[in-house]
């Protein structure tokens, strides 16, 4: 394998690590194996630290393909807790508001989910990497400053209820690039006349790559030792 010329790798990102941290570990191990000080490594499609699943990592000249890879359809399995919201719409922040859930039935959830099929508009979360006036939205949010984020047009190809166990529901979503599942949870909560936030999120597929086919980053060093590595000097 020629990592300097370019390779595309697929990892199952663990809970708690940022996408950048996974890239950093991969770069360090590759540089060590290749005996070089620098190697271009990047990822296609960021996963939040509290999310797990498919993370595409490109090396060398393959990093030029990152933009194209980001446009692939993605599939997620998400668990939402109804009746409560957090500022980040996930477990990064504590609950800030609670809402009634007594009126929510399985039938209501299923019919509500159907409203999100097709082309939708979504306002990104305040705690997101979206840029406003050249600055990341999450930087302003962490300073207590709310910025105006414009809605984006997205495509939801599939959305289904996998499990209903109030106050938690688990859904499967197949969607386009740029979809924030945290924001989708927020909007589902509003559509149910309640509130919602993510308690678990797993990206199960990117394009044709499924999470079952991915490497565990903690096993990457062992896997690397078994490969025939080409070195370019």
mmCIF file with all atom_site columns, C-alpha atoms in Angstrom:
data_model
loop_
_atom_site.group_PDB
_atom_site.id
_atom_site.type_symbol
_atom_site.label_atom_id
_atom_site.label_alt_id
_atom_site.label_comp_id
_atom_site.label_asym_id
_atom_site.label_entity_id
_atom_site.label_seq_id
_atom_site.pdbx_PDB_ins_code
_atom_site.Cartn_x
_atom_site.Cartn_y
_atom_site.Cartn_z
_atom_site.occupancy
_atom_site.B_iso_or_equiv
_atom_site.pdbx_formal_charge
_atom_site.auth_seq_id
_atom_site.auth_comp_id
_atom_site.auth_asym_id
_atom_site.auth_atom_id
_atom_site.pdbx_PDB_model_num
ATOM 1   C CA . UNK A 1 1   ? 0.000   0.000  0.000  1.00 0.00 ? 1   UNK A CA 1
ATOM 2   C CA . UNK A 1 2   ? 1.322   3.418  -0.961 1.00 0.00 ? 2   UNK A CA 1
ATOM 3   C CA . UNK A 1 3   ? 0.044   5.845  1.668  1.00 0.00 ? 3   UNK A CA 1
ATOM 4   C CA . UNK A 1 4   ? 2.117   8.701  0.289  1.00 0.00 ? 4   UNK A CA 1
ATOM 5   C CA . UNK A 1 5   ? 0.668   8.317  -3.190 1.00 0.00 ? 5   UNK A CA 1
ATOM 6   C CA . UNK A 1 6   ? -2.748  8.048  -1.561 1.00 0.00 ? 6   UNK A CA 1
ATOM 7   C CA . UNK A 1 7   ? -5.026  5.598  0.221  1.00 0.00 ? 7   UNK A CA 1
ATOM 8   C CA . UNK A 1 8   ? -8.601  5.790  1.477  1.00 0.00 ? 8   UNK A CA 1
ATOM 9   C CA . UNK A 1 9   ? -9.235  4.154  4.856  1.00 0.00 ? 9   UNK A CA 1
ATOM 10  C CA . UNK A 1 10  ? -12.472 3.522  6.707  1.00 0.00 ? 10  UNK A CA 1
ATOM 11  C CA . UNK A 1 11  ? -12.688 3.649  10.494 1.00 0.00 ? 11  UNK A CA 1
ATOM 12  C CA . UNK A 1 12  ? -15.375 3.001  13.093 1.00 0.00 ? 12  UNK A CA 1
ATOM 13  C CA . UNK A 1 13  ? -14.885 6.154  15.157 1.00 0.00 ? 13  UNK A CA 1
ATOM 14  C CA . UNK A 1 14  ? -15.145 5.440  18.890 1.00 0.00 ? 14  UNK A CA 1
ATOM 15  C CA . UNK A 1 15  ? -17.285 7.375  21.355 1.00 0.00 ? 15  UNK A CA 1
ATOM 16  C CA . UNK A 1 16  ? -15.542 10.369 22.906 1.00 0.00 ? 16  UNK A CA 1
ATOM 17  C CA . UNK A 1 17  ? -12.908 10.997 20.251 1.00 0.00 ? 17  UNK A CA 1
ATOM 18  C CA . UNK A 1 18  ? -13.107 13.868 17.786 1.00 0.00 ? 18  UNK A CA 1
ATOM 19  C CA . UNK A 1 19  ? -12.694 13.112 14.091 1.00 0.00 ? 19  UNK A CA 1
ATOM 20  C CA . UNK A 1 20  ? -9.510  15.208 14.209 1.00 0.00 ? 20  UNK A CA 1
ATOM 21  C CA . UNK A 1 21  ? -8.099  13.043 17.015 1.00 0.00 ? 21  UNK A CA 1
ATOM 22  C CA . UNK A 1 22  ? -8.646  9.893  14.941 1.00 0.00 ? 22  UNK A CA 1
ATOM 23  C CA . UNK A 1 23  ? -6.865  11.551 12.009 1.00 0.00 ? 23  UNK A CA 1
ATOM 24  C CA . UNK A 1 24  ? -4.006  12.569 14.320 1.00 0.00 ? 24  UNK A CA 1
ATOM 25  C CA . UNK A 1 25  ? -3.513  9.026  15.588 1.00 0.00 ? 25  UNK A CA 1
ATOM 26  C CA . UNK A 1 26  ? -3.591  7.602  12.063 1.00 0.00 ? 26  UNK A CA 1
ATOM 27  C CA . UNK A 1 27  ? -1.088  10.212 10.829 1.00 0.00 ? 27  UNK A CA 1
ATOM 28  C CA . UNK A 1 28  ? 1.299   9.514  13.712 1.00 0.00 ? 28  UNK A CA 1
ATOM 29  C CA . UNK A 1 29  ? 1.253   5.745  13.127 1.00 0.00 ? 29  UNK A CA 1
ATOM 30  C CA . UNK A 1 30  ? 1.684   6.124  9.367  1.00 0.00 ? 30  UNK A CA 1
ATOM 31  C CA . UNK A 1 31  ? 4.585   8.553  9.745  1.00 0.00 ? 31  UNK A CA 1
ATOM 32  C CA . UNK A 1 32  ? 6.246   6.124  12.155 1.00 0.00 ? 32  UNK A CA 1
ATOM 33  C CA . UNK A 1 33  ? 5.737   3.176  9.774  1.00 0.00 ? 33  UNK A CA 1
ATOM 34  C CA . UNK A 1 34  ? 6.948   5.167  6.764  1.00 0.00 ? 34  UNK A CA 1
ATOM 35  C CA . UNK A 1 35  ? 9.840   6.801  8.564  1.00 0.00 ? 35  UNK A CA 1
ATOM 36  C CA . UNK A 1 36  ? 8.740   10.289 7.566  1.00 0.00 ? 36  UNK A CA 1
ATOM 37  C CA . UNK A 1 37  ? 8.041   13.444 9.572  1.00 0.00 ? 37  UNK A CA 1
ATOM 38  C CA . UNK A 1 38  ? 5.066   14.652 7.551  1.00 0.00 ? 38  UNK A CA 1
ATOM 39  C CA . UNK A 1 39  ? 2.179   13.051 5.692  1.00 0.00 ? 39  UNK A CA 1
ATOM 40  C CA . UNK A 1 40  ? -0.996  14.670 4.434  1.00 0.00 ? 40  UNK A CA 1
ATOM 41  C CA . UNK A 1 41  ? -4.011  13.003 6.129  1.00 0.00 ? 41  UNK A CA 1
ATOM 42  C CA . UNK A 1 42  ? -7.597  14.255 6.284  1.00 0.00 ? 42  UNK A CA 1
ATOM 43  C CA . UNK A 1 43  ? -11.135 13.073 6.880  1.00 0.00 ? 43  UNK A CA 1
ATOM 44  C CA . UNK A 1 44  ? -14.347 13.340 4.876  1.00 0.00 ? 44  UNK A CA 1
ATOM 45  C CA . UNK A 1 45  ? -17.397 14.216 6.954  1.00 0.00 ? 45  UNK A CA 1
ATOM 46  C CA . UNK A 1 46  ? -16.979 15.158 10.609 1.00 0.00 ? 46  UNK A CA 1
ATOM 47  C CA . UNK A 1 47  ? -18.547 13.120 13.395 1.00 0.00 ? 47  UNK A CA 1
ATOM 48  C CA . UNK A 1 48  ? -19.251 14.765 16.767 1.00 0.00 ? 48  UNK A CA 1
ATOM 49  C CA . UNK A 1 49  ? -17.214 13.398 19.710 1.00 0.00 ? 49  UNK A CA 1
ATOM 50  C CA . UNK A 1 50  ? -20.355 11.757 21.165 1.00 0.00 ? 50  UNK A CA 1
ATOM 51  C CA . UNK A 1 51  ? -21.162 10.016 17.858 1.00 0.00 ? 51  UNK A CA 1
ATOM 52  C CA . UNK A 1 52  ? -19.662 6.767  16.558 1.00 0.00 ? 52  UNK A CA 1
ATOM 53  C CA . UNK A 1 53  ? -19.428 5.028  13.209 1.00 0.00 ? 53  UNK A CA 1
ATOM 54  C CA . UNK A 1 54  ? -18.066 5.366  9.697  1.00 0.00 ? 54  UNK A CA 1
ATOM 55  C CA . UNK A 1 55  ? -15.285 7.917  9.322  1.00 0.00 ? 55  UNK A CA 1
ATOM 56  C CA . UNK A 1 56  ? -13.455 8.127  5.995  1.00 0.00 ? 56  UNK A CA 1
ATOM 57  C CA . UNK A 1 57  ? -9.760  9.023  6.235  1.00 0.00 ? 57  UNK A CA 1
ATOM 58  C CA . UNK A 1 58  ? -7.651  9.850  3.182  1.00 0.00 ? 58  UNK A CA 1
ATOM 59  C CA . UNK A 1 59  ? -3.869  9.977  2.896  1.00 0.00 ? 59  UNK A CA 1
ATOM 60  C CA . UNK A 1 60  ? -1.459  11.564 0.430  1.00 0.00 ? 60  UNK A CA 1
ATOM 61  C CA . UNK A 1 61  ? -2.932  12.539 -2.916 1.00 0.00 ? 61  UNK A CA 1
ATOM 62  C CA . UNK A 1 62  ? -6.195  10.769 -2.007 1.00 0.00 ? 62  UNK A CA 1
ATOM 63  C CA . UNK A 1 63  ? -7.023  13.826 0.135  1.00 0.00 ? 63  UNK A CA 1
ATOM 64  C CA . UNK A 1 64  ? -7.992  15.509 -3.142 1.00 0.00 ? 64  UNK A CA 1
ATOM 65  C CA . UNK A 1 65  ? -11.014 13.170 -3.200 1.00 0.00 ? 65  UNK A CA 1
ATOM 66  C CA . UNK A 1 66  ? -12.337 14.359 0.175  1.00 0.00 ? 66  UNK A CA 1
ATOM 67  C CA . UNK A 1 67  ? -14.755 16.912 -1.303 1.00 0.00 ? 67  UNK A CA 1
ATOM 68  C CA . UNK A 1 68  ? -16.310 14.260 -3.561 1.00 0.00 ? 68  UNK A CA 1
ATOM 69  C CA . UNK A 1 69  ? -16.499 11.683 -0.771 1.00 0.00 ? 69  UNK A CA 1
ATOM 70  C CA . UNK A 1 70  ? -18.347 14.138 1.482  1.00 0.00 ? 70  UNK A CA 1
ATOM 71  C CA . UNK A 1 71  ? -21.239 14.238 -0.984 1.00 0.00 ? 71  UNK A CA 1
ATOM 72  C CA . UNK A 1 72  ? -22.036 10.552 -0.577 1.00 0.00 ? 72  UNK A CA 1
ATOM 73  C CA . UNK A 1 73  ? -25.327 9.545  1.039  1.00 0.00 ? 73  UNK A CA 1
ATOM 74  C CA . UNK A 1 74  ? -25.074 8.763  4.733  1.00 0.00 ? 74  UNK A CA 1
ATOM 75  C CA . UNK A 1 75  ? -27.092 6.492  7.027  1.00 0.00 ? 75  UNK A CA 1
ATOM 76  C CA . UNK A 1 76  ? -27.486 7.004  10.774 1.00 0.00 ? 76  UNK A CA 1
ATOM 77  C CA . UNK A 1 77  ? -29.141 5.245  13.677 1.00 0.00 ? 77  UNK A CA 1
ATOM 78  C CA . UNK A 1 78  ? -30.097 7.767  16.352 1.00 0.00 ? 78  UNK A CA 1
ATOM 79  C CA . UNK A 1 79  ? -31.709 7.547  19.771 1.00 0.00 ? 79  UNK A CA 1
ATOM 80  C CA . UNK A 1 80  ? -33.768 10.566 20.813 1.00 0.00 ? 80  UNK A CA 1
ATOM 81  C CA . UNK A 1 81  ? -35.068 11.370 24.280 1.00 0.00 ? 81  UNK A CA 1
ATOM 82  C CA . UNK A 1 82  ? -38.400 13.138 24.012 1.00 0.00 ? 82  UNK A CA 1
ATOM 83  C CA . UNK A 1 83  ? -39.670 15.718 26.466 1.00 0.00 ? 83  UNK A CA 1
ATOM 84  C CA . UNK A 1 84  ? -36.398 17.550 27.071 1.00 0.00 ? 84  UNK A CA 1
ATOM 85  C CA . UNK A 1 85  ? -33.909 19.731 25.194 1.00 0.00 ? 85  UNK A CA 1
ATOM 86  C CA . UNK A 1 86  ? -30.288 20.755 25.653 1.00 0.00 ? 86  UNK A CA 1
ATOM 87  C CA . UNK A 1 87  ? -28.475 23.768 24.122 1.00 0.00 ? 87  UNK A CA 1
ATOM 88  C CA . UNK A 1 88  ? -26.448 21.485 21.833 1.00 0.00 ? 88  UNK A CA 1
ATOM 89  C CA . UNK A 1 89  ? -29.346 19.061 21.155 1.00 0.00 ? 89  UNK A CA 1
ATOM 90  C CA . UNK A 1 90  ? -27.248 16.179 22.500 1.00 0.00 ? 90  UNK A CA 1
ATOM 91  C CA . UNK A 1 91  ? -25.571 15.118 25.763 1.00 0.00 ? 91  UNK A CA 1
ATOM 92  C CA . UNK A 1 92  ? -22.700 17.606 25.514 1.00 0.00 ? 92  UNK A CA 1
ATOM 93  C CA . UNK A 1 93  ? -24.759 20.012 27.643 1.00 0.00 ? 93  UNK A CA 1
ATOM 94  C CA . UNK A 1 94  ? -27.281 19.440 30.458 1.00 0.00 ? 94  UNK A CA 1
ATOM 95  C CA . UNK A 1 95  ? -31.041 19.644 29.956 1.00 0.00 ? 95  UNK A CA 1
ATOM 96  C CA . UNK A 1 96  ? -32.285 23.237 29.860 1.00 0.00 ? 96  UNK A CA 1
ATOM 97  C CA . UNK A 1 97  ? -36.033 22.737 29.278 1.00 0.00 ? 97  UNK A CA 1
ATOM 98  C CA . UNK A 1 98  ? -38.629 19.999 29.734 1.00 0.00 ? 98  UNK A CA 1
ATOM 99  C CA . UNK A 1 99  ? -41.881 19.447 27.850 1.00 0.00 ? 99  UNK A CA 1
ATOM 100 C CA . UNK A 1 100 ? -44.990 17.237 28.142 1.00 0.00 ? 100 UNK A CA 1
ATOM 101 C CA . UNK A 1 101 ? -44.940 13.826 26.425 1.00 0.00 ? 101 UNK A CA 1
ATOM 102 C CA . UNK A 1 102 ? -48.242 12.301 27.589 1.00 0.00 ? 102 UNK A CA 1
ATOM 103 C CA . UNK A 1 103 ? -49.849 12.979 24.198 1.00 0.00 ? 103 UNK A CA 1
ATOM 104 C CA . UNK A 1 104 ? -47.110 11.208 22.206 1.00 0.00 ? 104 UNK A CA 1
ATOM 105 C CA . UNK A 1 105 ? -48.018 7.773  20.855 1.00 0.00 ? 105 UNK A CA 1
ATOM 106 C CA . UNK A 1 106 ? -46.183 5.405  18.530 1.00 0.00 ? 106 UNK A CA 1
ATOM 107 C CA . UNK A 1 107 ? -48.650 6.275  15.781 1.00 0.00 ? 107 UNK A CA 1
ATOM 108 C CA . UNK A 1 108 ? -48.013 10.004 16.257 1.00 0.00 ? 108 UNK A CA 1
ATOM 109 C CA . UNK A 1 109 ? -44.242 9.477  16.051 1.00 0.00 ? 109 UNK A CA 1
ATOM 110 C CA . UNK A 1 110 ? -44.523 7.405  12.866 1.00 0.00 ? 110 UNK A CA 1
ATOM 111 C CA . UNK A 1 111 ? -46.801 9.910  11.149 1.00 0.00 ? 111 UNK A CA 1
ATOM 112 C CA . UNK A 1 112 ? -44.580 12.817 12.244 1.00 0.00 ? 112 UNK A CA 1
ATOM 113 C CA . UNK A 1 113 ? -41.433 11.203 10.880 1.00 0.00 ? 113 UNK A CA 1
ATOM 114 C CA . UNK A 1 114 ? -43.022 10.950 7.431  1.00 0.00 ? 114 UNK A CA 1
ATOM 115 C CA . UNK A 1 115 ? -43.207 14.761 7.314  1.00 0.00 ? 115 UNK A CA 1
ATOM 116 C CA . UNK A 1 116 ? -39.412 14.884 7.182  1.00 0.00 ? 116 UNK A CA 1
ATOM 117 C CA . UNK A 1 117 ? -39.083 12.779 4.022  1.00 0.00 ? 117 UNK A CA 1
ATOM 118 C CA . UNK A 1 118 ? -37.781 14.460 0.872  1.00 0.00 ? 118 UNK A CA 1
ATOM 119 C CA . UNK A 1 119 ? -36.343 17.957 0.571  1.00 0.00 ? 119 UNK A CA 1
ATOM 120 C CA . UNK A 1 120 ? -36.421 19.831 3.848  1.00 0.00 ? 120 UNK A CA 1
ATOM 121 C CA . UNK A 1 121 ? -35.007 23.048 5.254  1.00 0.00 ? 121 UNK A CA 1
ATOM 122 C CA . UNK A 1 122 ? -32.881 22.765 8.375  1.00 0.00 ? 122 UNK A CA 1
ATOM 123 C CA . UNK A 1 123 ? -31.286 25.442 10.536 1.00 0.00 ? 123 UNK A CA 1
ATOM 124 C CA . UNK A 1 124 ? -27.912 24.148 11.793 1.00 0.00 ? 124 UNK A CA 1
ATOM 125 C CA . UNK A 1 125 ? -27.336 23.973 15.569 1.00 0.00 ? 125 UNK A CA 1
ATOM 126 C CA . UNK A 1 126 ? -25.742 26.919 17.335 1.00 0.00 ? 126 UNK A CA 1
ATOM 127 C CA . UNK A 1 127 ? -23.106 24.427 18.494 1.00 0.00 ? 127 UNK A CA 1
ATOM 128 C CA . UNK A 1 128 ? -21.882 23.569 14.994 1.00 0.00 ? 128 UNK A CA 1
ATOM 129 C CA . UNK A 1 129 ? -18.892 24.178 12.743 1.00 0.00 ? 129 UNK A CA 1
ATOM 130 C CA . UNK A 1 130 ? -20.916 26.405 10.419 1.00 0.00 ? 130 UNK A CA 1
ATOM 131 C CA . UNK A 1 131 ? -19.186 29.706 9.745  1.00 0.00 ? 131 UNK A CA 1
ATOM 132 C CA . UNK A 1 132 ? -20.771 33.105 10.359 1.00 0.00 ? 132 UNK A CA 1
ATOM 133 C CA . UNK A 1 133 ? -18.653 36.116 9.355  1.00 0.00 ? 133 UNK A CA 1
ATOM 134 C CA . UNK A 1 134 ? -15.653 33.812 9.088  1.00 0.00 ? 134 UNK A CA 1
ATOM 135 C CA . UNK A 1 135 ? -16.025 32.376 12.598 1.00 0.00 ? 135 UNK A CA 1
ATOM 136 C CA . UNK A 1 136 ? -17.319 28.991 13.759 1.00 0.00 ? 136 UNK A CA 1
ATOM 137 C CA . UNK A 1 137 ? -20.798 29.103 15.285 1.00 0.00 ? 137 UNK A CA 1
ATOM 138 C CA . UNK A 1 138 ? -19.741 26.936 18.226 1.00 0.00 ? 138 UNK A CA 1
ATOM 139 C CA . UNK A 1 139 ? -17.108 29.502 19.247 1.00 0.00 ? 139 UNK A CA 1
ATOM 140 C CA . UNK A 1 140 ? -19.809 32.139 19.633 1.00 0.00 ? 140 UNK A CA 1
ATOM 141 C CA . UNK A 1 141 ? -22.186 29.684 21.352 1.00 0.00 ? 141 UNK A CA 1
ATOM 142 C CA . UNK A 1 142 ? -19.571 28.785 23.948 1.00 0.00 ? 142 UNK A CA 1
ATOM 143 C CA . UNK A 1 143 ? -19.239 32.485 24.745 1.00 0.00 ? 143 UNK A CA 1
ATOM 144 C CA . UNK A 1 144 ? -23.006 32.742 25.202 1.00 0.00 ? 144 UNK A CA 1
ATOM 145 C CA . UNK A 1 145 ? -23.496 34.651 21.948 1.00 0.00 ? 145 UNK A CA 1
ATOM 146 C CA . UNK A 1 146 ? -26.289 33.524 19.627 1.00 0.00 ? 146 UNK A CA 1
ATOM 147 C CA . UNK A 1 147 ? -25.635 33.973 15.913 1.00 0.00 ? 147 UNK A CA 1
ATOM 148 C CA . UNK A 1 148 ? -28.099 33.882 13.037 1.00 0.00 ? 148 UNK A CA 1
ATOM 149 C CA . UNK A 1 149 ? -27.712 30.686 11.036 1.00 0.00 ? 149 UNK A CA 1
ATOM 150 C CA . UNK A 1 150 ? -29.479 30.431 7.708  1.00 0.00 ? 150 UNK A CA 1
ATOM 151 C CA . UNK A 1 151 ? -31.537 27.331 6.853  1.00 0.00 ? 151 UNK A CA 1
ATOM 152 C CA . UNK A 1 152 ? -30.020 24.788 4.466  1.00 0.00 ? 152 UNK A CA 1
ATOM 153 C CA . UNK A 1 153 ? -31.896 22.647 1.963  1.00 0.00 ? 153 UNK A CA 1
ATOM 154 C CA . UNK A 1 154 ? -31.267 18.948 2.581  1.00 0.00 ? 154 UNK A CA 1
ATOM 155 C CA . UNK A 1 155 ? -32.546 15.616 1.323  1.00 0.00 ? 155 UNK A CA 1
ATOM 156 C CA . UNK A 1 156 ? -33.931 12.913 3.620  1.00 0.00 ? 156 UNK A CA 1
ATOM 157 C CA . UNK A 1 157 ? -34.247 9.752  1.517  1.00 0.00 ? 157 UNK A CA 1
ATOM 158 C CA . UNK A 1 158 ? -35.435 7.434  4.285  1.00 0.00 ? 158 UNK A CA 1
ATOM 159 C CA . UNK A 1 159 ? -36.546 7.839  7.882  1.00 0.00 ? 159 UNK A CA 1
ATOM 160 C CA . UNK A 1 160 ? -38.111 5.119  9.991  1.00 0.00 ? 160 UNK A CA 1
ATOM 161 C CA . UNK A 1 161 ? -38.903 4.299  13.601 1.00 0.00 ? 161 UNK A CA 1
ATOM 162 C CA . UNK A 1 162 ? -36.839 1.354  14.839 1.00 0.00 ? 162 UNK A CA 1
ATOM 163 C CA . UNK A 1 163 ? -37.829 1.388  18.502 1.00 0.00 ? 163 UNK A CA 1
ATOM 164 C CA . UNK A 1 164 ? -40.428 3.144  20.656 1.00 0.00 ? 164 UNK A CA 1
ATOM 165 C CA . UNK A 1 165 ? -39.844 3.012  24.410 1.00 0.00 ? 165 UNK A CA 1
ATOM 166 C CA . UNK A 1 166 ? -40.946 6.327  25.886 1.00 0.00 ? 166 UNK A CA 1
ATOM 167 C CA . UNK A 1 167 ? -39.395 8.694  26.549 1.00 0.00 ? 167 UNK A CA 1
ATOM 168 C CA . UNK A 1 168 ? -36.838 7.265  24.077 1.00 0.00 ? 168 UNK A CA 1
ATOM 169 C CA . UNK A 1 169 ? -37.243 6.519  20.385 1.00 0.00 ? 169 UNK A CA 1
ATOM 170 C CA . UNK A 1 170 ? -34.671 5.114  17.956 1.00 0.00 ? 170 UNK A CA 1
ATOM 171 C CA . UNK A 1 171 ? -34.772 6.073  14.294 1.00 0.00 ? 171 UNK A CA 1
ATOM 172 C CA . UNK A 1 172 ? -32.859 5.228  11.122 1.00 0.00 ? 172 UNK A CA 1
ATOM 173 C CA . UNK A 1 173 ? -32.120 8.093  8.742  1.00 0.00 ? 173 UNK A CA 1
ATOM 174 C CA . UNK A 1 174 ? -30.673 8.071  5.212  1.00 0.00 ? 174 UNK A CA 1
ATOM 175 C CA . UNK A 1 175 ? -29.742 11.612 4.232  1.00 0.00 ? 175 UNK A CA 1
ATOM 176 C CA . UNK A 1 176 ? -27.616 13.982 2.179  1.00 0.00 ? 176 UNK A CA 1
ATOM 177 C CA . UNK A 1 177 ? -24.381 15.777 3.021  1.00 0.00 ? 177 UNK A CA 1
ATOM 178 C CA . UNK A 1 178 ? -24.694 18.531 5.609  1.00 0.00 ? 178 UNK A CA 1
ATOM 179 C CA . UNK A 1 179 ? -27.555 17.008 7.594  1.00 0.00 ? 179 UNK A CA 1
ATOM 180 C CA . UNK A 1 180 ? -27.253 17.595 11.337 1.00 0.00 ? 180 UNK A CA 1
ATOM 181 C CA . UNK A 1 181 ? -28.988 14.720 13.098 1.00 0.00 ? 181 UNK A CA 1
ATOM 182 C CA . UNK A 1 182 ? -28.939 16.808 16.285 1.00 0.00 ? 182 UNK A CA 1
ATOM 183 C CA . UNK A 1 183 ? -30.952 19.492 14.492 1.00 0.00 ? 183 UNK A CA 1
ATOM 184 C CA . UNK A 1 184 ? -33.264 16.819 13.085 1.00 0.00 ? 184 UNK A CA 1
ATOM 185 C CA . UNK A 1 185 ? -33.891 15.626 16.661 1.00 0.00 ? 185 UNK A CA 1
ATOM 186 C CA . UNK A 1 186 ? -34.709 19.204 17.669 1.00 0.00 ? 186 UNK A CA 1
ATOM 187 C CA . UNK A 1 187 ? -37.158 19.579 14.783 1.00 0.00 ? 187 UNK A CA 1
ATOM 188 C CA . UNK A 1 188 ? -38.826 16.215 15.455 1.00 0.00 ? 188 UNK A CA 1
ATOM 189 C CA . UNK A 1 189 ? -39.371 17.288 19.049 1.00 0.00 ? 189 UNK A CA 1
ATOM 190 C CA . UNK A 1 190 ? -40.991 20.538 17.904 1.00 0.00 ? 190 UNK A CA 1
ATOM 191 C CA . UNK A 1 191 ? -43.166 18.681 15.381 1.00 0.00 ? 191 UNK A CA 1
ATOM 192 C CA . UNK A 1 192 ? -44.372 16.440 18.214 1.00 0.00 ? 192 UNK A CA 1
ATOM 193 C CA . UNK A 1 193 ? -45.354 19.525 20.267 1.00 0.00 ? 193 UNK A CA 1
ATOM 194 C CA . UNK A 1 194 ? -42.649 18.617 22.740 1.00 0.00 ? 194 UNK A CA 1
ATOM 195 C CA . UNK A 1 195 ? -38.859 18.685 22.838 1.00 0.00 ? 195 UNK A CA 1
ATOM 196 C CA . UNK A 1 196 ? -36.092 16.227 21.999 1.00 0.00 ? 196 UNK A CA 1
ATOM 197 C CA . UNK A 1 197 ? -32.339 15.721 22.088 1.00 0.00 ? 197 UNK A CA 1
ATOM 198 C CA . UNK A 1 198 ? -29.920 13.003 20.988 1.00 0.00 ? 198 UNK A CA 1
ATOM 199 C CA . UNK A 1 199 ? -28.692 10.456 23.501 1.00 0.00 ? 199 UNK A CA 1
ATOM 200 C CA . UNK A 1 200 ? -26.867 8.239  20.970 1.00 0.00 ? 200 UNK A CA 1
ATOM 201 C CA . UNK A 1 201 ? -25.810 8.538  17.337 1.00 0.00 ? 201 UNK A CA 1
ATOM 202 C CA . UNK A 1 202 ? -24.098 6.036  15.064 1.00 0.00 ? 202 UNK A CA 1
ATOM 203 C CA . UNK A 1 203 ? -23.213 6.559  11.400 1.00 0.00 ? 203 UNK A CA 1
ATOM 204 C CA . UNK A 1 204 ? -23.788 3.133  9.928  1.00 0.00 ? 204 UNK A CA 1
ATOM 205 C CA . UNK A 1 205 ? -23.028 3.830  6.267  1.00 0.00 ? 205 UNK A CA 1
ATOM 206 C CA . UNK A 1 206 ? -21.332 6.326  3.947  1.00 0.00 ? 206 UNK A CA 1
ATOM 207 C CA . UNK A 1 207 ? -21.980 5.581  0.284  1.00 0.00 ? 207 UNK A CA 1
ATOM 208 C CA . UNK A 1 208 ? -21.457 1.815  -0.068 1.00 0.00 ? 208 UNK A CA 1
ATOM 209 C CA . UNK A 1 209 ? -19.192 1.554  2.989  1.00 0.00 ? 209 UNK A CA 1
ATOM 210 C CA . UNK A 1 210 ? -20.859 0.025  6.026  1.00 0.00 ? 210 UNK A CA 1
ATOM 211 C CA . UNK A 1 211 ? -19.666 0.239  9.607  1.00 0.00 ? 211 UNK A CA 1
ATOM 212 C CA . UNK A 1 212 ? -19.104 -3.543 9.701  1.00 0.00 ? 212 UNK A CA 1
ATOM 213 C CA . UNK A 1 213 ? -16.375 -3.079 7.067  1.00 0.00 ? 213 UNK A CA 1
ATOM 214 C CA . UNK A 1 214 ? -14.479 -0.431 9.058  1.00 0.00 ? 214 UNK A CA 1
ATOM 215 C CA . UNK A 1 215 ? -11.264 -0.606 11.066 1.00 0.00 ? 215 UNK A CA 1
ATOM 216 C CA . UNK A 1 216 ? -11.145 0.018  14.799 1.00 0.00 ? 216 UNK A CA 1
ATOM 217 C CA . UNK A 1 217 ? -8.646  2.903  15.245 1.00 0.00 ? 217 UNK A CA 1
ATOM 218 C CA . UNK A 1 218 ? -7.186  1.145  18.295 1.00 0.00 ? 218 UNK A CA 1
ATOM 219 C CA . UNK A 1 219 ? -6.286  -1.839 16.065 1.00 0.00 ? 219 UNK A CA 1
ATOM 220 C CA . UNK A 1 220 ? -4.806  0.279  13.268 1.00 0.00 ? 220 UNK A CA 1
ATOM 221 C CA . UNK A 1 221 ? -1.192  -0.219 14.363 1.00 0.00 ? 221 UNK A CA 1
ATOM 222 C CA . UNK A 1 222 ? -1.577  -4.018 14.357 1.00 0.00 ? 222 UNK A CA 1
ATOM 223 C CA . UNK A 1 223 ? -3.358  -3.913 11.003 1.00 0.00 ? 223 UNK A CA 1
ATOM 224 C CA . UNK A 1 224 ? -0.621  -1.676 9.579  1.00 0.00 ? 224 UNK A CA 1
ATOM 225 C CA . UNK A 1 225 ? 2.113   -4.152 10.553 1.00 0.00 ? 225 UNK A CA 1
ATOM 226 C CA . UNK A 1 226 ? 0.475   -6.781 8.324  1.00 0.00 ? 226 UNK A CA 1
ATOM 227 C CA . UNK A 1 227 ? 0.406   -4.573 5.216  1.00 0.00 ? 227 UNK A CA 1
ATOM 228 C CA . UNK A 1 228 ? 3.001   -4.365 2.471  1.00 0.00 ? 228 UNK A CA 1
ATOM 229 C CA . UNK A 1 229 ? 3.920   -0.694 2.626  1.00 0.00 ? 229 UNK A CA 1
ATOM 230 C CA . UNK A 1 230 ? 5.565   1.114  -0.269 1.00 0.00 ? 230 UNK A CA 1
ATOM 231 C CA . UNK A 1 231 ? 7.933   3.879  0.736  1.00 0.00 ? 231 UNK A CA 1
ATOM 232 C CA . UNK A 1 232 ? 8.667   6.879  -1.468 1.00 0.00 ? 232 UNK A CA 1
ATOM 233 C CA . UNK A 1 233 ? 11.900  8.715  -0.714 1.00 0.00 ? 233 UNK A CA 1
#
